[in-house]
Amino acid sequence: MRSVQVTTWTLEMRTPPLGARPPIPAGVRIEVAPAISPEYARFLYALVGGPWHWVDRLTWSRQEWLAEIARSEFHVAYAEGVPAGYVQLFAEDSSVEIRYFGLTEAAIGRGLGGALLAYGVDQAWSLPQRHEVEEVVRVWVHTCTLDGPAALANYQRRGFEIVGEVTAEEERPADALGAWTSTTGLVC
């Protein structure tokens, strides 16, 4: 572990975005996963986040994952029969947080990032149509310098505005663990 300086941005939108959305690339399907298991949720987190220093939840217990899943909605993108990315929505009061969003390494650069995020934003705004939650007045997300290099710009292109910025020292592995190490659980 080493101490690294991390800048975290809070971004939000207060009204649904207008205009055309990027199309979902051919051969990609997005499915809501209403019966997601803790094992699969952890796998997605590790698969997508392994290359980007996502380590905070790798040591979570199954109970912690169950509690998180109970309050979340997961949307998984599939390409060529395997996961290509996902969006995790978390509703609290009249806000919906895009708790996690990202692509697998194999899906990066294939035109899916903007389309999946736009889809996720639409799903966040329409959450009350599928669940007993308050009307949504705010969709928000965090991103940081440990995420993919296109993350902040992608959020801004979809209509998010920066409303907060914090820079702090954090203890992180010297190098990203990678998807293999993160998904095998050998880091716990």
mmCIF file of C-alpha atoms in Angstrom:
data_model
loop_
_atom_site.group_PDB
_atom_site.id
_atom_site.type_symbol
_atom_site.label_atom_id
_atom_site.label_comp_id
_atom_site.label_asym_id
_atom_site.label_seq_id
_atom_site.Cartn_x
_atom_site.Cartn_y
_atom_site.Cartn_z
ATOM 1 C CA MET A 1 0.000 0.000 0.000
ATOM 2 C CA ARG A 2 1.059 3.546 -0.592
ATOM 3 C CA SER A 3 -0.361 6.965 0.082
ATOM 4 C CA VAL A 4 -1.724 8.652 -3.051
ATOM 5 C CA GLN A 5 -3.415 11.970 -3.598
ATOM 6 C CA VAL A 6 -6.946 11.388 -4.912
ATOM 7 C CA THR A 7 -9.297 14.050 -6.233
ATOM 8 C CA THR A 8 -12.972 13.107 -5.984
ATOM 9 C CA TRP A 9 -15.703 15.006 -7.788
ATOM 10 C CA THR A 10 -19.382 14.989 -6.903
ATOM 11 C CA LEU A 11 -21.543 15.521 -9.970
ATOM 12 C CA GLU A 12 -25.302 15.872 -10.243
ATOM 13 C CA MET A 13 -28.184 16.639 -12.532
ATOM 14 C CA ARG A 14 -31.467 18.124 -11.354
ATOM 15 C CA THR A 15 -33.538 17.465 -14.478
ATOM 16 C CA PRO A 16 -33.529 14.607 -16.954
ATOM 17 C CA PRO A 17 -31.284 15.275 -19.950
ATOM 18 C CA LEU A 18 -32.876 16.250 -23.236
ATOM 19 C CA GLY A 19 -31.853 15.241 -26.712
ATOM 20 C CA ALA A 20 -30.605 12.164 -28.432
ATOM 21 C CA ARG A 21 -28.771 9.454 -26.539
ATOM 22 C CA PRO A 22 -25.802 7.534 -27.931
ATOM 23 C CA PRO A 23 -27.086 4.280 -29.420
ATOM 24 C CA ILE A 24 -26.337 0.971 -27.766
ATOM 25 C CA PRO A 25 -23.720 -0.671 -30.022
ATOM 26 C CA ALA A 26 -24.808 -3.582 -32.183
ATOM 27 C CA GLY A 27 -24.480 -6.916 -30.418
ATOM 28 C CA VAL A 28 -24.841 -5.403 -26.939
ATOM 29 C CA ARG A 29 -27.841 -5.983 -24.701
ATOM 30 C CA ILE A 30 -28.530 -4.452 -21.297
ATOM 31 C CA GLU A 31 -30.539 -6.359 -18.725
ATOM 32 C CA VAL A 32 -31.802 -5.408 -15.316
ATOM 33 C CA ALA A 33 -30.718 -8.013 -12.747
ATOM 34 C CA PRO A 34 -33.506 -8.096 -10.131
ATOM 35 C CA ALA A 35 -32.266 -11.336 -8.551
ATOM 36 C CA ILE A 36 -28.557 -10.469 -8.490
ATOM 37 C CA SER A 37 -26.590 -12.483 -5.962
ATOM 38 C CA PRO A 38 -23.904 -11.034 -3.687
ATOM 39 C CA GLU A 39 -21.370 -13.199 -5.510
ATOM 40 C CA TYR A 40 -22.286 -11.786 -8.923
ATOM 41 C CA ALA A 41 -22.460 -8.190 -7.640
ATOM 42 C CA ARG A 42 -18.973 -8.594 -6.147
ATOM 43 C CA PHE A 43 -17.730 -10.184 -9.375
ATOM 44 C CA LEU A 44 -18.976 -7.228 -11.452
ATOM 45 C CA TYR A 45 -17.407 -4.745 -9.030
ATOM 46 C CA ALA A 46 -14.066 -6.575 -9.205
ATOM 47 C CA LEU A 47 -14.154 -7.227 -12.954
ATOM 48 C CA VAL A 48 -14.869 -3.594 -13.825
ATOM 49 C CA GLY A 49 -12.946 -1.967 -10.980
ATOM 50 C CA GLY A 50 -9.843 -4.153 -10.840
ATOM 51 C CA PRO A 51 -7.964 -2.081 -13.419
ATOM 52 C CA TRP A 52 -8.912 1.178 -11.634
ATOM 53 C CA HIS A 53 -8.004 0.710 -7.965
ATOM 54 C CA TRP A 54 -11.518 -0.236 -6.833
ATOM 55 C CA VAL A 55 -10.602 -2.082 -3.628
ATOM 56 C CA ASP A 56 -12.958 -0.707 -0.974
ATOM 57 C CA ARG A 57 -15.521 -3.505 -1.294
ATOM 58 C CA LEU A 58 -13.277 -6.460 -2.027
ATOM 59 C CA THR A 59 -13.184 -7.402 1.657
ATOM 60 C CA TRP A 60 -16.922 -6.955 2.262
ATOM 61 C CA SER A 61 -18.760 -9.865 3.810
ATOM 62 C CA ARG A 62 -21.643 -11.576 2.080
ATOM 63 C CA GLN A 63 -23.981 -9.830 4.554
ATOM 64 C CA GLU A 64 -22.631 -6.416 3.554
ATOM 65 C CA TRP A 65 -23.232 -7.241 -0.097
ATOM 66 C CA LEU A 66 -26.757 -8.461 0.683
ATOM 67 C CA ALA A 67 -27.547 -5.183 2.461
ATOM 68 C CA GLU A 68 -26.223 -3.191 -0.502
ATOM 69 C CA ILE A 69 -28.150 -5.251 -3.046
ATOM 70 C CA ALA A 70 -31.398 -4.884 -1.114
ATOM 71 C CA ARG A 71 -31.331 -1.131 -1.752
ATOM 72 C CA SER A 72 -29.935 -1.164 -5.290
ATOM 73 C CA GLU A 73 -30.872 -1.889 -8.867
ATOM 74 C CA PHE A 74 -28.233 -3.409 -11.163
ATOM 75 C CA HIS A 75 -28.197 -3.138 -14.965
ATOM 76 C CA VAL A 76 -25.660 -5.328 -16.741
ATOM 77 C CA ALA A 77 -24.444 -4.851 -20.308
ATOM 78 C CA TYR A 78 -23.520 -8.023 -22.193
ATOM 79 C CA ALA A 79 -21.520 -8.326 -25.405
ATOM 80 C CA GLU A 80 -20.646 -11.618 -27.052
ATOM 81 C CA GLY A 81 -22.310 -13.464 -24.187
ATOM 82 C CA VAL A 82 -20.230 -11.993 -21.343
ATOM 83 C CA PRO A 83 -20.506 -8.953 -19.075
ATOM 84 C CA ALA A 84 -19.209 -5.771 -20.718
ATOM 85 C CA GLY A 85 -20.112 -3.327 -17.941
ATOM 86 C CA TYR A 86 -22.731 -2.386 -15.420
ATOM 87 C CA VAL A 87 -24.623 0.395 -13.679
ATOM 88 C CA GLN A 88 -25.655 0.196 -10.020
ATOM 89 C CA LEU A 89 -28.417 2.584 -8.943
ATOM 90 C CA PHE A 90 -29.013 3.377 -5.278
ATOM 91 C CA ALA A 91 -32.116 5.343 -4.263
ATOM 92 C CA GLU A 92 -32.300 7.393 -1.097
ATOM 93 C CA ASP A 93 -35.129 9.823 -0.457
ATOM 94 C CA SER A 94 -35.680 11.724 -3.735
ATOM 95 C CA SER A 95 -32.122 11.211 -5.001
ATOM 96 C CA VAL A 96 -30.671 8.361 -7.011
ATOM 97 C CA GLU A 97 -26.958 7.750 -6.866
ATOM 98 C CA ILE A 98 -25.179 6.024 -9.688
ATOM 99 C CA ARG A 99 -23.251 4.087 -7.091
ATOM 100 C CA TYR A 100 -21.059 2.226 -9.581
ATOM 101 C CA PHE A 101 -20.715 2.445 -13.328
ATOM 102 C CA GLY A 102 -18.040 1.092 -15.597
ATOM 103 C CA LEU A 103 -16.921 -1.135 -18.408
ATOM 104 C CA THR A 104 -14.745 -4.218 -18.526
ATOM 105 C CA GLU A 105 -11.316 -3.777 -20.077
ATOM 106 C CA ALA A 106 -12.450 -5.645 -23.204
ATOM 107 C CA ALA A 107 -15.376 -3.233 -23.703
ATOM 108 C CA ILE A 108 -13.399 0.006 -23.420
ATOM 109 C CA GLY A 109 -13.068 1.850 -26.712
ATOM 110 C CA ARG A 110 -15.971 0.072 -28.384
ATOM 111 C CA GLY A 111 -18.525 2.899 -28.126
ATOM 112 C CA LEU A 112 -20.362 1.501 -25.119
ATOM 113 C CA GLY A 113 -19.396 3.911 -22.302
ATOM 114 C CA GLY A 114 -21.536 6.871 -23.306
ATOM 115 C CA ALA A 115 -24.455 4.675 -24.323
ATOM 116 C CA LEU A 116 -24.439 2.646 -21.093
ATOM 117 C CA LEU A 117 -24.180 5.771 -18.955
ATOM 118 C CA ALA A 118 -27.034 7.483 -20.844
ATOM 119 C CA TYR A 119 -29.107 4.323 -20.373
ATOM 120 C CA GLY A 120 -28.244 4.321 -16.650
ATOM 121 C CA VAL A 121 -29.244 7.970 -16.293
ATOM 122 C CA ASP A 122 -32.609 7.231 -17.931
ATOM 123 C CA GLN A 123 -33.104 4.274 -15.580
ATOM 124 C CA ALA A 124 -32.251 6.459 -12.565
ATOM 125 C CA TRP A 125 -34.868 9.058 -13.481
ATOM 126 C CA SER A 126 -37.499 6.361 -14.103
ATOM 127 C CA LEU A 127 -36.815 4.361 -10.919
ATOM 128 C CA PRO A 128 -40.203 5.297 -9.317
ATOM 129 C CA GLN A 129 -41.941 3.544 -12.222
ATOM 130 C CA ARG A 130 -40.340 0.242 -11.145
ATOM 131 C CA HIS A 131 -40.006 0.585 -7.364
ATOM 132 C CA GLU A 132 -41.749 2.223 -4.460
ATOM 133 C CA VAL A 133 -39.410 5.197 -4.163
ATOM 134 C CA GLU A 134 -39.992 8.933 -4.075
ATOM 135 C CA GLU A 135 -40.124 11.004 -7.237
ATOM 136 C CA VAL A 136 -36.565 11.611 -8.356
ATOM 137 C CA VAL A 137 -35.370 15.228 -8.220
ATOM 138 C CA ARG A 138 -31.634 14.572 -8.333
ATOM 139 C CA VAL A 139 -29.340 11.994 -9.948
ATOM 140 C CA TRP A 140 -25.768 12.119 -8.747
ATOM 141 C CA VAL A 141 -22.444 10.317 -8.895
ATOM 142 C CA HIS A 142 -18.890 10.418 -7.585
ATOM 143 C CA THR A 143 -15.840 9.907 -9.764
ATOM 144 C CA CYS A 144 -12.189 10.311 -8.951
ATOM 145 C CA THR A 145 -8.685 10.314 -10.331
ATOM 146 C CA LEU A 146 -8.470 6.564 -9.672
ATOM 147 C CA ASP A 147 -11.249 5.881 -12.207
ATOM 148 C CA GLY A 148 -10.732 5.506 -15.938
ATOM 149 C CA PRO A 149 -9.305 8.572 -17.672
ATOM 150 C CA ALA A 150 -12.535 9.199 -19.643
ATOM 151 C CA ALA A 151 -14.885 8.945 -16.639
ATOM 152 C CA LEU A 152 -15.235 12.621 -15.679
ATOM 153 C CA ALA A 153 -15.677 13.786 -19.274
ATOM 154 C CA ASN A 154 -18.267 11.055 -19.928
ATOM 155 C CA TYR A 155 -20.361 12.183 -16.951
ATOM 156 C CA GLN A 156 -20.164 15.793 -18.076
ATOM 157 C CA ARG A 157 -21.160 14.891 -21.660
ATOM 158 C CA ARG A 158 -24.283 13.175 -20.307
ATOM 159 C CA GLY A 159 -25.351 16.369 -18.487
ATOM 160 C CA PHE A 160 -23.814 16.033 -15.032
ATOM 161 C CA GLU A 161 -22.353 19.171 -13.454
ATOM 162 C CA ILE A 162 -19.592 19.247 -10.855
ATOM 163 C CA VAL A 163 -20.959 20.410 -7.498
ATOM 164 C CA GLY A 164 -18.075 19.389 -5.268
ATOM 165 C CA GLU A 165 -14.378 18.572 -5.366
ATOM 166 C CA VAL A 166 -12.192 17.158 -2.604
ATOM 167 C CA THR A 167 -8.535 16.152 -2.706
ATOM 168 C CA ALA A 168 -7.226 13.856 0.014
ATOM 169 C CA GLU A 169 -4.482 11.334 0.702
ATOM 170 C CA GLU A 170 -5.673 7.707 0.528
ATOM 171 C CA GLU A 171 -3.953 4.390 1.103
ATOM 172 C CA ARG A 172 -4.119 2.318 -2.076
ATOM 173 C CA PRO A 173 -2.188 -0.546 -3.634
ATOM 174 C CA ALA A 174 0.864 0.715 -5.507
ATOM 175 C CA ASP A 175 -0.608 -0.639 -8.737
ATOM 176 C CA ALA A 176 -4.172 -1.472 -9.718
ATOM 177 C CA LEU A 177 -4.884 -5.098 -8.833
ATOM 178 C CA GLY A 178 -6.347 -5.931 -12.234
ATOM 179 C CA ALA A 179 -9.496 -7.872 -12.959
ATOM 180 C CA TRP A 180 -7.929 -11.307 -12.465
ATOM 181 C CA THR A 181 -6.648 -10.671 -8.951
ATOM 182 C CA SER A 182 -9.740 -8.720 -7.929
ATOM 183 C CA THR A 183 -12.226 -11.353 -9.127
ATOM 184 C CA THR A 184 -10.377 -14.343 -7.673
ATOM 185 C CA GLY A 185 -10.602 -12.997 -4.140
ATOM 186 C CA LEU A 186 -6.931 -13.608 -3.487
ATOM 187 C CA VAL A 187 -6.546 -10.040 -2.163
ATOM 188 C CA CYS A 188 -8.655 -10.446 0.965
#
